[in-house]
PDB file of C-alpha atoms in Angstrom:
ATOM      1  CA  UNK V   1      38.985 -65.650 112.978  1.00 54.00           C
ATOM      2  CA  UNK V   2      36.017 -67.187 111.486  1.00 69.00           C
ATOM      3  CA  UNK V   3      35.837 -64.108 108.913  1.00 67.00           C
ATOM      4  CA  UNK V   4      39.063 -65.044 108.003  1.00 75.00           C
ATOM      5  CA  UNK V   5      38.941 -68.428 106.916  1.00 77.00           C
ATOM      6  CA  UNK V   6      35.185 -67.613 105.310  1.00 76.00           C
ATOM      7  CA  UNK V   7      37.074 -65.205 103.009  1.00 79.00           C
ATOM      8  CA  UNK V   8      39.897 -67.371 102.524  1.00 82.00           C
ATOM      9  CA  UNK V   9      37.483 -69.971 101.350  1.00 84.00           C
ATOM     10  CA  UNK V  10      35.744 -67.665  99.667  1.00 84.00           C
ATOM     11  CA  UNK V  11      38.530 -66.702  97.769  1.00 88.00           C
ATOM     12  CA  UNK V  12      39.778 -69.835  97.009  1.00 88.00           C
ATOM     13  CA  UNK V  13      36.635 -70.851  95.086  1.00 89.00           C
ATOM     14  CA  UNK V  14      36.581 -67.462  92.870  1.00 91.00           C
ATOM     15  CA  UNK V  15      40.536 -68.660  91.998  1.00 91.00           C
ATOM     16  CA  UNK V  16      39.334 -72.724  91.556  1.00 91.00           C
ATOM     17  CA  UNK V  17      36.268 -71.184  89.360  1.00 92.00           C
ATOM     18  CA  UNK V  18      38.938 -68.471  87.073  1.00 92.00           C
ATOM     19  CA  UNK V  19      41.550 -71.402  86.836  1.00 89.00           C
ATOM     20  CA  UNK V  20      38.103 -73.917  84.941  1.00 91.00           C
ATOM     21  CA  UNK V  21      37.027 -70.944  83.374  1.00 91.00           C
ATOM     22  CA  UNK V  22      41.176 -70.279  81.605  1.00 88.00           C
ATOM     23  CA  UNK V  23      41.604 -73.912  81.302  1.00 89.00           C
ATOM     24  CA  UNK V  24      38.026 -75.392  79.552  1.00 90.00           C
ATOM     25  CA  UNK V  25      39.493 -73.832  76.227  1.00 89.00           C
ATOM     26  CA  UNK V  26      42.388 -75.932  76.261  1.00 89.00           C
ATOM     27  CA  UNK V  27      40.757 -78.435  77.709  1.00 90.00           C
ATOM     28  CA  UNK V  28      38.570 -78.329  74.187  1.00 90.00           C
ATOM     29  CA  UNK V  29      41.424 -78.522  72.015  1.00 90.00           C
ATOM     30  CA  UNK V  30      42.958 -81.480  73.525  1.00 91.00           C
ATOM     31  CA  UNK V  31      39.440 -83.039  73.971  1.00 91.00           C
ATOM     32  CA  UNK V  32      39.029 -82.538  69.968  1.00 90.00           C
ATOM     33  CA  UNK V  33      42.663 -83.374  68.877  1.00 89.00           C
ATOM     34  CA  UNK V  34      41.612 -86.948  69.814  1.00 90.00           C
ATOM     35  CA  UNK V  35      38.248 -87.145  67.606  1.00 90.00           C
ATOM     36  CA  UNK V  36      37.183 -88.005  64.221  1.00 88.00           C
ATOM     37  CA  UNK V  37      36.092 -85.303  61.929  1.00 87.00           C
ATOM     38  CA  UNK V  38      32.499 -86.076  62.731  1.00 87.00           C
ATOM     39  CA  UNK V  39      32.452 -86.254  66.120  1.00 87.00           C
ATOM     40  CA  UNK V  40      34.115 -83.101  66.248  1.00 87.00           C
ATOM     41  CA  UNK V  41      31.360 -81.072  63.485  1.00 87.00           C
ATOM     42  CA  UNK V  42      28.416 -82.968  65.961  1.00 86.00           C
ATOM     43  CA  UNK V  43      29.265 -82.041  68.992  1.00 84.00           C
ATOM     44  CA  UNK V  44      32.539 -80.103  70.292  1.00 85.00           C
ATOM     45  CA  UNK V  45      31.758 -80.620  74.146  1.00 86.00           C
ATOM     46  CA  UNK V  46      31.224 -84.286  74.178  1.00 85.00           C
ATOM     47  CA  UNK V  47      33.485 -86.981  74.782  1.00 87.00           C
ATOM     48  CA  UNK V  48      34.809 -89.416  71.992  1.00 87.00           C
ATOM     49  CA  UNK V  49      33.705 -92.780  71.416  1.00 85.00           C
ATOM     50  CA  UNK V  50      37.090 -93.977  70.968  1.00 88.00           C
ATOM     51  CA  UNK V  51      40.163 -92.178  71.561  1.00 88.00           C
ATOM     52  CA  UNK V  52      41.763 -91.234  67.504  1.00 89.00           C
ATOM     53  CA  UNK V  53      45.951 -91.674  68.656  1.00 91.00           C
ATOM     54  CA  UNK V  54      46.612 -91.919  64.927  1.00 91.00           C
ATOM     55  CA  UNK V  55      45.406 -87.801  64.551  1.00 90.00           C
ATOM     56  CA  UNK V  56      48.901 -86.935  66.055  1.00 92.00           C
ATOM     57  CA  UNK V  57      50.621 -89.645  63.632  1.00 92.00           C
ATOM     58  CA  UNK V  58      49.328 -88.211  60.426  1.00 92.00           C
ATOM     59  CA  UNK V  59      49.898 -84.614  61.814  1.00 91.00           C
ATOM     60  CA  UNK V  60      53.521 -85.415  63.431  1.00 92.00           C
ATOM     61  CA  UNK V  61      54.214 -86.746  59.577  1.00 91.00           C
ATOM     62  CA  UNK V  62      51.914 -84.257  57.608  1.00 89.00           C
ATOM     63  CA  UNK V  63      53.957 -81.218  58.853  1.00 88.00           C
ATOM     64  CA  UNK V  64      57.216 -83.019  59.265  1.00 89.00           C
ATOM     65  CA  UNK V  65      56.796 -82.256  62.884  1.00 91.00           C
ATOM     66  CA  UNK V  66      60.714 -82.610  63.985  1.00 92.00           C
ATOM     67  CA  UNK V  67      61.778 -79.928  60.995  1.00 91.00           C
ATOM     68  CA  UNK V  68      59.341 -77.669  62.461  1.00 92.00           C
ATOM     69  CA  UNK V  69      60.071 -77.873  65.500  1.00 94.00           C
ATOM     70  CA  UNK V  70      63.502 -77.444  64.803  1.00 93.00           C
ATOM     71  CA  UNK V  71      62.344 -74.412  62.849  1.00 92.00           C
ATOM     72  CA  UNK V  72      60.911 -72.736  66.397  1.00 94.00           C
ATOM     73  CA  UNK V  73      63.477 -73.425  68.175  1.00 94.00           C
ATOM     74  CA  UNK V  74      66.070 -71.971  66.120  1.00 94.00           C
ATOM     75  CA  UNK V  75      63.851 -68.540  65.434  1.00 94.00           C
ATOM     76  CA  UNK V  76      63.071 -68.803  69.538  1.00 95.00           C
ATOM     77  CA  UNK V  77      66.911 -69.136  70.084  1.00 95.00           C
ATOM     78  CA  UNK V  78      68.291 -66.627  68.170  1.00 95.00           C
ATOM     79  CA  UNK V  79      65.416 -63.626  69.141  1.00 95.00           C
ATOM     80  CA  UNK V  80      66.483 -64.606  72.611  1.00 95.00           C
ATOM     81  CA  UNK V  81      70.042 -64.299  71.699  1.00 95.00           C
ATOM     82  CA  UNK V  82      69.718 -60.942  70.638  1.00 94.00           C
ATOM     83  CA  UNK V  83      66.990 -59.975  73.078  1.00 95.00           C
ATOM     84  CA  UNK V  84      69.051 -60.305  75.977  1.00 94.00           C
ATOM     85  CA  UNK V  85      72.304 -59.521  74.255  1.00 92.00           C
ATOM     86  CA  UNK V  86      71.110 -56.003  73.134  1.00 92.00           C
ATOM     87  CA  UNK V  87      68.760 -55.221  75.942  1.00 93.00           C
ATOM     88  CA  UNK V  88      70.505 -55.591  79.060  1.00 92.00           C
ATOM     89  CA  UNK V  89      73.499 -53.519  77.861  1.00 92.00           C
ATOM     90  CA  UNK V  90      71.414 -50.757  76.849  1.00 92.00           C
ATOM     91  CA  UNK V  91      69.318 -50.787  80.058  1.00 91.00           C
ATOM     92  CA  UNK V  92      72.607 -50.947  81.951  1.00 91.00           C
ATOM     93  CA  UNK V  93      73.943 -48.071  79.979  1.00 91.00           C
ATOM     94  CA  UNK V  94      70.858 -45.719  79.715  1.00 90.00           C
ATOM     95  CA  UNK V  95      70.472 -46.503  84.083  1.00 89.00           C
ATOM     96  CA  UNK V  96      74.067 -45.432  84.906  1.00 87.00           C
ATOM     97  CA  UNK V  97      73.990 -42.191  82.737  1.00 86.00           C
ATOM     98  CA  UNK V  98      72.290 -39.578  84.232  1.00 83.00           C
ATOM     99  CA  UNK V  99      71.729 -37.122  81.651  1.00 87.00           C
ATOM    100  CA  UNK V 100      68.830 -35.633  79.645  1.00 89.00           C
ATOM    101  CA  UNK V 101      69.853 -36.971  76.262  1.00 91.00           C
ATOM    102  CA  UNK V 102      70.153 -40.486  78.299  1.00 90.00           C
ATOM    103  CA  UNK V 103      66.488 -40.066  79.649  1.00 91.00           C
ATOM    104  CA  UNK V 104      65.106 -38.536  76.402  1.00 92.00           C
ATOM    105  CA  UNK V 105      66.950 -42.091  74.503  1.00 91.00           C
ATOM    106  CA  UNK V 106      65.282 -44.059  77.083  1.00 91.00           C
ATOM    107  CA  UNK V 107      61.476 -43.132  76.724  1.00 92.00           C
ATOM    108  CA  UNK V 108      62.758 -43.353  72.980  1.00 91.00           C
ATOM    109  CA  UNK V 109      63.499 -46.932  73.320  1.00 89.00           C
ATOM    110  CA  UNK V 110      60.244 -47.791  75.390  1.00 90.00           C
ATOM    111  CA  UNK V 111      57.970 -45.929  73.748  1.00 89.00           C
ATOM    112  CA  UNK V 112      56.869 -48.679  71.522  1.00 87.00           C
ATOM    113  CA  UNK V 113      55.615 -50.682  74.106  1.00 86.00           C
ATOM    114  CA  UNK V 114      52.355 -48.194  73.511  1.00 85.00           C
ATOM    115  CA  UNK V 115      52.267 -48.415  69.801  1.00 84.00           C
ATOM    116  CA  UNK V 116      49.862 -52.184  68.644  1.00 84.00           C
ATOM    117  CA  UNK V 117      51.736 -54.142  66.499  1.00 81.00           C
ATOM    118  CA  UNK V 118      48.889 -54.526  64.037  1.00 80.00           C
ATOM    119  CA  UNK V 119      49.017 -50.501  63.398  1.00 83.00           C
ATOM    120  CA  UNK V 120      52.454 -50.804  61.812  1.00 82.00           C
ATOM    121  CA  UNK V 121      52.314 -54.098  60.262  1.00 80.00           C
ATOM    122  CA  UNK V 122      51.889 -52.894  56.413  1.00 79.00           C
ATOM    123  CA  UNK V 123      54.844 -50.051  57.409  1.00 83.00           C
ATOM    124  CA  UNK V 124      56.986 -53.168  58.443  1.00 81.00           C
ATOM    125  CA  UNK V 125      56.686 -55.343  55.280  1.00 79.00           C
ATOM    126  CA  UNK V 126      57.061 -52.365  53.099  1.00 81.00           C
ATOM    127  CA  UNK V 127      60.427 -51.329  55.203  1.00 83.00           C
ATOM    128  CA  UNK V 128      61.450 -55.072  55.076  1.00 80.00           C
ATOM    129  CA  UNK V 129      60.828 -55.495  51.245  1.00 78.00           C
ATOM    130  CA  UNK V 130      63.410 -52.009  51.319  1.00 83.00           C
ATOM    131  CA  UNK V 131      66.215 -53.441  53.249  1.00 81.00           C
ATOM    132  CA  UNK V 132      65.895 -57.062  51.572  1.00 78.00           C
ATOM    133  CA  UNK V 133      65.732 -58.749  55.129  1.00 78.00           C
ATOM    134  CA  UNK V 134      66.142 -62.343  54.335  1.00 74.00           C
ATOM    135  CA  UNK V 135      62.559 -63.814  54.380  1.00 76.00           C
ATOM    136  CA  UNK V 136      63.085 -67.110  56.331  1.00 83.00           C
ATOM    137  CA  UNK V 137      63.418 -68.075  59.809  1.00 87.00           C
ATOM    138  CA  UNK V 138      66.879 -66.641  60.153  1.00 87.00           C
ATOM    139  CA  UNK V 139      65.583 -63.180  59.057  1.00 86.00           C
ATOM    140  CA  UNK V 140      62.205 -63.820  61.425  1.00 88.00           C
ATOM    141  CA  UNK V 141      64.592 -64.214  64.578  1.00 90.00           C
ATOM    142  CA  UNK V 142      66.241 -60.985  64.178  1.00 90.00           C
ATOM    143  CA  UNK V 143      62.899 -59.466  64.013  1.00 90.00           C
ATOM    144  CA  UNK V 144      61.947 -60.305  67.579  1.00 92.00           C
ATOM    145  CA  UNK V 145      65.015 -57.813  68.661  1.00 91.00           C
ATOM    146  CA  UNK V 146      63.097 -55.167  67.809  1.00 87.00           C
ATOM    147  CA  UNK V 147      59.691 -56.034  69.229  1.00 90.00           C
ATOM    148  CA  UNK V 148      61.011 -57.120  72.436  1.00 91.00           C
ATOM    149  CA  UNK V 149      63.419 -54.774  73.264  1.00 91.00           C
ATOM    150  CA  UNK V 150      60.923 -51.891  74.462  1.00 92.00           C
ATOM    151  CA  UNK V 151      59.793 -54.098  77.255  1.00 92.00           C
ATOM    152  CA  UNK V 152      63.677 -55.843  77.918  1.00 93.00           C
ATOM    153  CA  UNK V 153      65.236 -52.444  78.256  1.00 93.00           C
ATOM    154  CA  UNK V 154      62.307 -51.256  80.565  1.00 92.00           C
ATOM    155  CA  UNK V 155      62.646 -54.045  82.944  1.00 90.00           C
ATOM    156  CA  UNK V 156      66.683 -54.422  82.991  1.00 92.00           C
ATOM    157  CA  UNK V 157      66.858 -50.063  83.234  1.00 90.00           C
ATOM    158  CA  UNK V 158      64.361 -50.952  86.464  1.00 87.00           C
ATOM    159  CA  UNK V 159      66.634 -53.330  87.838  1.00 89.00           C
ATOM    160  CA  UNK V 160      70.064 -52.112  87.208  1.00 89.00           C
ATOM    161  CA  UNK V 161      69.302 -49.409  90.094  1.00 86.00           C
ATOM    162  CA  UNK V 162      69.454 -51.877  92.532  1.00 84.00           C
ATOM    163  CA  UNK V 163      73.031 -52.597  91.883  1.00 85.00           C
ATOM    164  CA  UNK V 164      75.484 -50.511  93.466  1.00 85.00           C
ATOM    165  CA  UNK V 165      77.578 -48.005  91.350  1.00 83.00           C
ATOM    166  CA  UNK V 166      80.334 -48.912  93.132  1.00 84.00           C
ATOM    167  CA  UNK V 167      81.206 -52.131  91.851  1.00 85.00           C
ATOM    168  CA  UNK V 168      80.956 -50.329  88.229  1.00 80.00           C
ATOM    169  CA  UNK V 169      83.796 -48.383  89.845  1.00 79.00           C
ATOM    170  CA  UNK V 170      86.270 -50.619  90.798  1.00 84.00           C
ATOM    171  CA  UNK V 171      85.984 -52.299  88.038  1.00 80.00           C
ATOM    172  CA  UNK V 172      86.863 -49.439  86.085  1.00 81.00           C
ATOM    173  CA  UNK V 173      89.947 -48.354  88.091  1.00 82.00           C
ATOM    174  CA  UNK V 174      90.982 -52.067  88.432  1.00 79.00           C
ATOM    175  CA  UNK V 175      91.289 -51.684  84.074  1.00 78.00           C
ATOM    176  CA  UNK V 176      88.587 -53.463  83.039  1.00 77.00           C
ATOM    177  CA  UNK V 177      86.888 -51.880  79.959  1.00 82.00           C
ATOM    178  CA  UNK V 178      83.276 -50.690  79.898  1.00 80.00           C
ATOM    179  CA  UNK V 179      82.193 -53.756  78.187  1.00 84.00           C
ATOM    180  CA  UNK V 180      84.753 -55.860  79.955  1.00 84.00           C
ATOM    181  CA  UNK V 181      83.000 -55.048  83.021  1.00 86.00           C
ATOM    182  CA  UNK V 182      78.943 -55.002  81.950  1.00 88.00           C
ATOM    183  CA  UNK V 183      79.799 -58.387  80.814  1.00 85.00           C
ATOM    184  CA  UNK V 184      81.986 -60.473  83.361  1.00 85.00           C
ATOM    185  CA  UNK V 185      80.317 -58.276  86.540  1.00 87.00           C
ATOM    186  CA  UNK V 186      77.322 -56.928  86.240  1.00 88.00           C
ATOM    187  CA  UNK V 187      75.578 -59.231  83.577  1.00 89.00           C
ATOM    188  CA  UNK V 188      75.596 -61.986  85.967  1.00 89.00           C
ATOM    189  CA  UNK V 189      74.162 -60.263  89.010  1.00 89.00           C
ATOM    190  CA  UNK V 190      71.198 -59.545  86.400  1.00 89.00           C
ATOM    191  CA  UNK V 191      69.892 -63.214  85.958  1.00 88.00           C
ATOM    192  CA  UNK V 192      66.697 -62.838  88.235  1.00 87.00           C
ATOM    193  CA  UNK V 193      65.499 -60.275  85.800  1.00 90.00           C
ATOM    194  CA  UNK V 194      67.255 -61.659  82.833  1.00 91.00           C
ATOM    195  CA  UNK V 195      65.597 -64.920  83.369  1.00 89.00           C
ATOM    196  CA  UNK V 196      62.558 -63.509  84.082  1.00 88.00           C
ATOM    197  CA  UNK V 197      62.666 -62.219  80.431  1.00 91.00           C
ATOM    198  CA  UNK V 198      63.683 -65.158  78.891  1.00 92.00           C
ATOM    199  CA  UNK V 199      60.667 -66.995  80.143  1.00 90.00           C
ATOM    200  CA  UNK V 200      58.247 -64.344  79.209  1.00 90.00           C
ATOM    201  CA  UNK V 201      59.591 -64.014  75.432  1.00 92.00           C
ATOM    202  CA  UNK V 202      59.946 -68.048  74.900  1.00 93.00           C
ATOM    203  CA  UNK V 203      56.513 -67.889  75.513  1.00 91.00           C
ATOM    204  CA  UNK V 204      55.461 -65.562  73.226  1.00 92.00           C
ATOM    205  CA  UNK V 205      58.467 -65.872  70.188  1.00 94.00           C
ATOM    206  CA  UNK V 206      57.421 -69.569  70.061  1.00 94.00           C
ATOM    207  CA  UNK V 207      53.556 -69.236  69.719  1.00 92.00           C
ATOM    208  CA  UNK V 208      53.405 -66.454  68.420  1.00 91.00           C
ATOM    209  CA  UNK V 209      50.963 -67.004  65.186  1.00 89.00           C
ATOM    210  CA  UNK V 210      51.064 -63.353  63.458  1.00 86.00           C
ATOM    211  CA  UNK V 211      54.362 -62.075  62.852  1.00 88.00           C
ATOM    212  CA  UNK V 212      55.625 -65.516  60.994  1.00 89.00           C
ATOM    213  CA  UNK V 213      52.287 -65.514  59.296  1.00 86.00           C
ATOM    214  CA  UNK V 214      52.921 -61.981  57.670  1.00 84.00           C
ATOM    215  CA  UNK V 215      56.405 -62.645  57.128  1.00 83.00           C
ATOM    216  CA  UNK V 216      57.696 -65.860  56.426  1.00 81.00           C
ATOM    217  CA  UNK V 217      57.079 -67.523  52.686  1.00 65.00           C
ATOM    218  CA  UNK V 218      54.782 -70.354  52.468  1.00 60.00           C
ATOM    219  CA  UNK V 219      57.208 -73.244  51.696  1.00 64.00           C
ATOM    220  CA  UNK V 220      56.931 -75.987  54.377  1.00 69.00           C
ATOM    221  CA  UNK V 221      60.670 -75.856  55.043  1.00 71.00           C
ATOM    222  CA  UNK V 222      60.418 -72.370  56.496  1.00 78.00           C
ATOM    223  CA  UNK V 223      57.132 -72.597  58.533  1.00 85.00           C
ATOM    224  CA  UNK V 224      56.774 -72.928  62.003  1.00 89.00           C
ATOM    225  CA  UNK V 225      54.915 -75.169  64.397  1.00 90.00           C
ATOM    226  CA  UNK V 226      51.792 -72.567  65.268  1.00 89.00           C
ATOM    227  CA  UNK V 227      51.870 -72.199  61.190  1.00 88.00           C
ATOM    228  CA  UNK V 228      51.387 -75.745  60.666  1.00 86.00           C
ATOM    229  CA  UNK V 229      47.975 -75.537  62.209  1.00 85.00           C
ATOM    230  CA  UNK V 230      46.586 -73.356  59.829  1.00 84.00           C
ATOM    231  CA  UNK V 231      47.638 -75.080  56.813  1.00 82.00           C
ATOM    232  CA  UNK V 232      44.408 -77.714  58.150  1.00 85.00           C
ATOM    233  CA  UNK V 233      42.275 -75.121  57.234  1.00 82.00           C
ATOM    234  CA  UNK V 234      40.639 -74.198  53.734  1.00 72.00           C
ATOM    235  CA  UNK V 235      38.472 -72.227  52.103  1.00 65.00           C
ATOM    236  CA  UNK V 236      35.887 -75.159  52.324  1.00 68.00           C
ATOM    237  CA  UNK V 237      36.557 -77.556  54.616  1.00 70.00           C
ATOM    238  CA  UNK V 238      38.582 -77.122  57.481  1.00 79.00           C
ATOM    239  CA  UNK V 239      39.965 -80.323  59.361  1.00 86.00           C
ATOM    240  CA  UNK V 240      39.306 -79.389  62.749  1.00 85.00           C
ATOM    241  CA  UNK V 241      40.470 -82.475  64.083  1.00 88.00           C
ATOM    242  CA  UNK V 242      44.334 -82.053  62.764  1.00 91.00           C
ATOM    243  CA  UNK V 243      44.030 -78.649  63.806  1.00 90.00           C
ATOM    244  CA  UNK V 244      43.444 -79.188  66.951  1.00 91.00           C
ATOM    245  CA  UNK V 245      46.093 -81.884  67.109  1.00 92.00           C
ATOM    246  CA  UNK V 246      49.194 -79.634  65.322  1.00 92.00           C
ATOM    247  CA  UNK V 247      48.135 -76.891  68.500  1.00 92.00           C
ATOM    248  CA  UNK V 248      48.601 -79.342  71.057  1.00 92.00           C
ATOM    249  CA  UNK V 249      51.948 -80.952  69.395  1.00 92.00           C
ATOM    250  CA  UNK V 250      52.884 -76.683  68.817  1.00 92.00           C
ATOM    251  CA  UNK V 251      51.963 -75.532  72.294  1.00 91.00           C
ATOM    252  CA  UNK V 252      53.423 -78.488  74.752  1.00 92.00           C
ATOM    253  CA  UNK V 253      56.971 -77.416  74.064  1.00 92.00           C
ATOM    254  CA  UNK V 254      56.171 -74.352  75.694  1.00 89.00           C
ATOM    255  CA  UNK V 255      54.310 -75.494  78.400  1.00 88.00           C
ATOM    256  CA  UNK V 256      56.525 -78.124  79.745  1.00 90.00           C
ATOM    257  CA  UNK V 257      59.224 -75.096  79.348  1.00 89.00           C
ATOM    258  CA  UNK V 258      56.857 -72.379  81.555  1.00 86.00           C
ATOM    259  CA  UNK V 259      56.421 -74.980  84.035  1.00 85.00           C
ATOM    260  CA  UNK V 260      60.296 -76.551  84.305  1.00 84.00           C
ATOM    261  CA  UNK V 261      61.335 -72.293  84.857  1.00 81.00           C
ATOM    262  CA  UNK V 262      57.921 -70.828  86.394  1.00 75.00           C
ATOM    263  CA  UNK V 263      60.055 -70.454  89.965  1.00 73.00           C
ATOM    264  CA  UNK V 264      62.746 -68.402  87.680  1.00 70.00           C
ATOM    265  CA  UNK V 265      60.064 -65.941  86.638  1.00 66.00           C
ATOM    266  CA  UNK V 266      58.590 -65.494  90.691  1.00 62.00           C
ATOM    267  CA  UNK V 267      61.923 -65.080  91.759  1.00 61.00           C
ATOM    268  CA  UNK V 268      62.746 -62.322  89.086  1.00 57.00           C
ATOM    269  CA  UNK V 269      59.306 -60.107  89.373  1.00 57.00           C
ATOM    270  CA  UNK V 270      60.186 -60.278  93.159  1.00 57.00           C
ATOM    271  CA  UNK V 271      63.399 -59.219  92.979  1.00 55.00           C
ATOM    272  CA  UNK V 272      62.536 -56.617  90.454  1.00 49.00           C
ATOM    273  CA  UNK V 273      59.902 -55.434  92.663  1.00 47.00           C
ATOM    274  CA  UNK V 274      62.042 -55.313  95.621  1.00 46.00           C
ATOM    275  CA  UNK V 275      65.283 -54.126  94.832  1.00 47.00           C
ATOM    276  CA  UNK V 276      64.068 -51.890  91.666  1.00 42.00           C
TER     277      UNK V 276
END
């Protein structure tokens, strides 16, 4: 018994030390987001002498924060849209047909989960410049169908076999249509998993820095939040201060998000684990 709780304490300080370690980072930025620009060149680590509230004023204005932001949420909303839209009927699809060409579409579809986006990047602009893909945030939403999809379709082809074909069935000889049926019966005995994926690609569709970088033209009206960041640093001089202050204002959207659903995401890995 005394083993027991000496490891259980014992592993509770290696999680207390990994969960300082992850958080001293952003403990940094918010630290710095409230400093002048010399406090911040002196001496990262230390504490201000007085607290700068007016950095996030004169960023919040600078980047036109609320355009922005309605910027990410729009290019969030609509990859999301599609993500889950396209995804779950093709991992529904590819799980109930049992055939080679079914299997050989699947590892197809997955396959680029193994491929780094940065090895295709220069391919993609070249293939985007081809098909004239609108270059705002409109066009930047639909790209996220793509990118996501390997890992949607893997999770909702993993979960679909826990549902029984039989319901497919009487659905069927009741009259329903195939996509009658996906739609009004299956889809909704899919949201552990589906919101399980919703969570993880909010997350990463609205910070994600690279793919808007890349993409997107460099008009204010078409940026979004992460984007605004780096427009505090030049060549020269870089004003750390405001960029730490546009990551805070870009990241706490997400945040307060992650932690208002985190029991959505346990409760979908769980059920994926269990019933997959």
């Amino acid at each position: 018994m005394n083993k027991s709780k000496k490891s259980l304490i014992v592993m509770e300080l290696v999680l207390l030390a990994a969960v300082i370690l992850f958080l001293y980072p952003i403990f940094l930025v918010l630290l710095n987001s409230l400093k002048s620009f010399k406090e911040v060149m002196t001496d990262v680590t230390a504490f201000p002498a007085i607290l700068h509230f007016e950095n996030y004023f004169y960023v919040w204005n600078n980047i036109n924060y609320p355009k922005l932001f309605l910027n990410n949420t729009i290019v969030t909303g609509l990859a999301i849209l599609g993500i889950i839209l396209f995804s779950s009927l093709a991992g529904f699809m590819l799980s109930r047909t049992k055939t080679r060409l079914s299997w050989v579409i699947y590892i197809f579809c997955i396959s680029p989960m193994l491929i780094p986006f940065q090895t295709i990047m220069i391919t993609l602009i070249k293939f985007l410049n081809i098909i004239k893909l609108p270059n705002n945030i409109w066009g930047l939403g639909t790209l996220y169908w793509g990118f996501a999809a390997p890992t949607a379709i893997f999770m909702y082809h993993g979960f679909v076999k826990s549902i029984p074909r039989e319901i497919d069935e009487s659905a069927l000889v009741d009259g329903a249509s195939t996509l009658r049926m996906f739609y009004s019966i299956i889809f909704p005995l899919l949201k552990p998993i589906t919101s399980t994926i919703i969570i993880i690609d909010v997350m990463w569709v609205w910070n994600d820095f690279l793919l808007p970088l890349i993409f997107l033209n460099g008009t204010k009206e078409s940026k979004t939040l992460t984007l605004a960041a780096y427009t505090f640093i030049g060549q020269y001089v870089t004003d750390w201060q405001y960029t730490m202050t546009a990551i805070v204002l870009a990241v706490i959207p997400s945040i307060l998000f992650f932690i208002l659903m985190q029991k959505n995401i346990v409760k979908g890995v769980t059920a994926g684990a269990v019933k997959g």
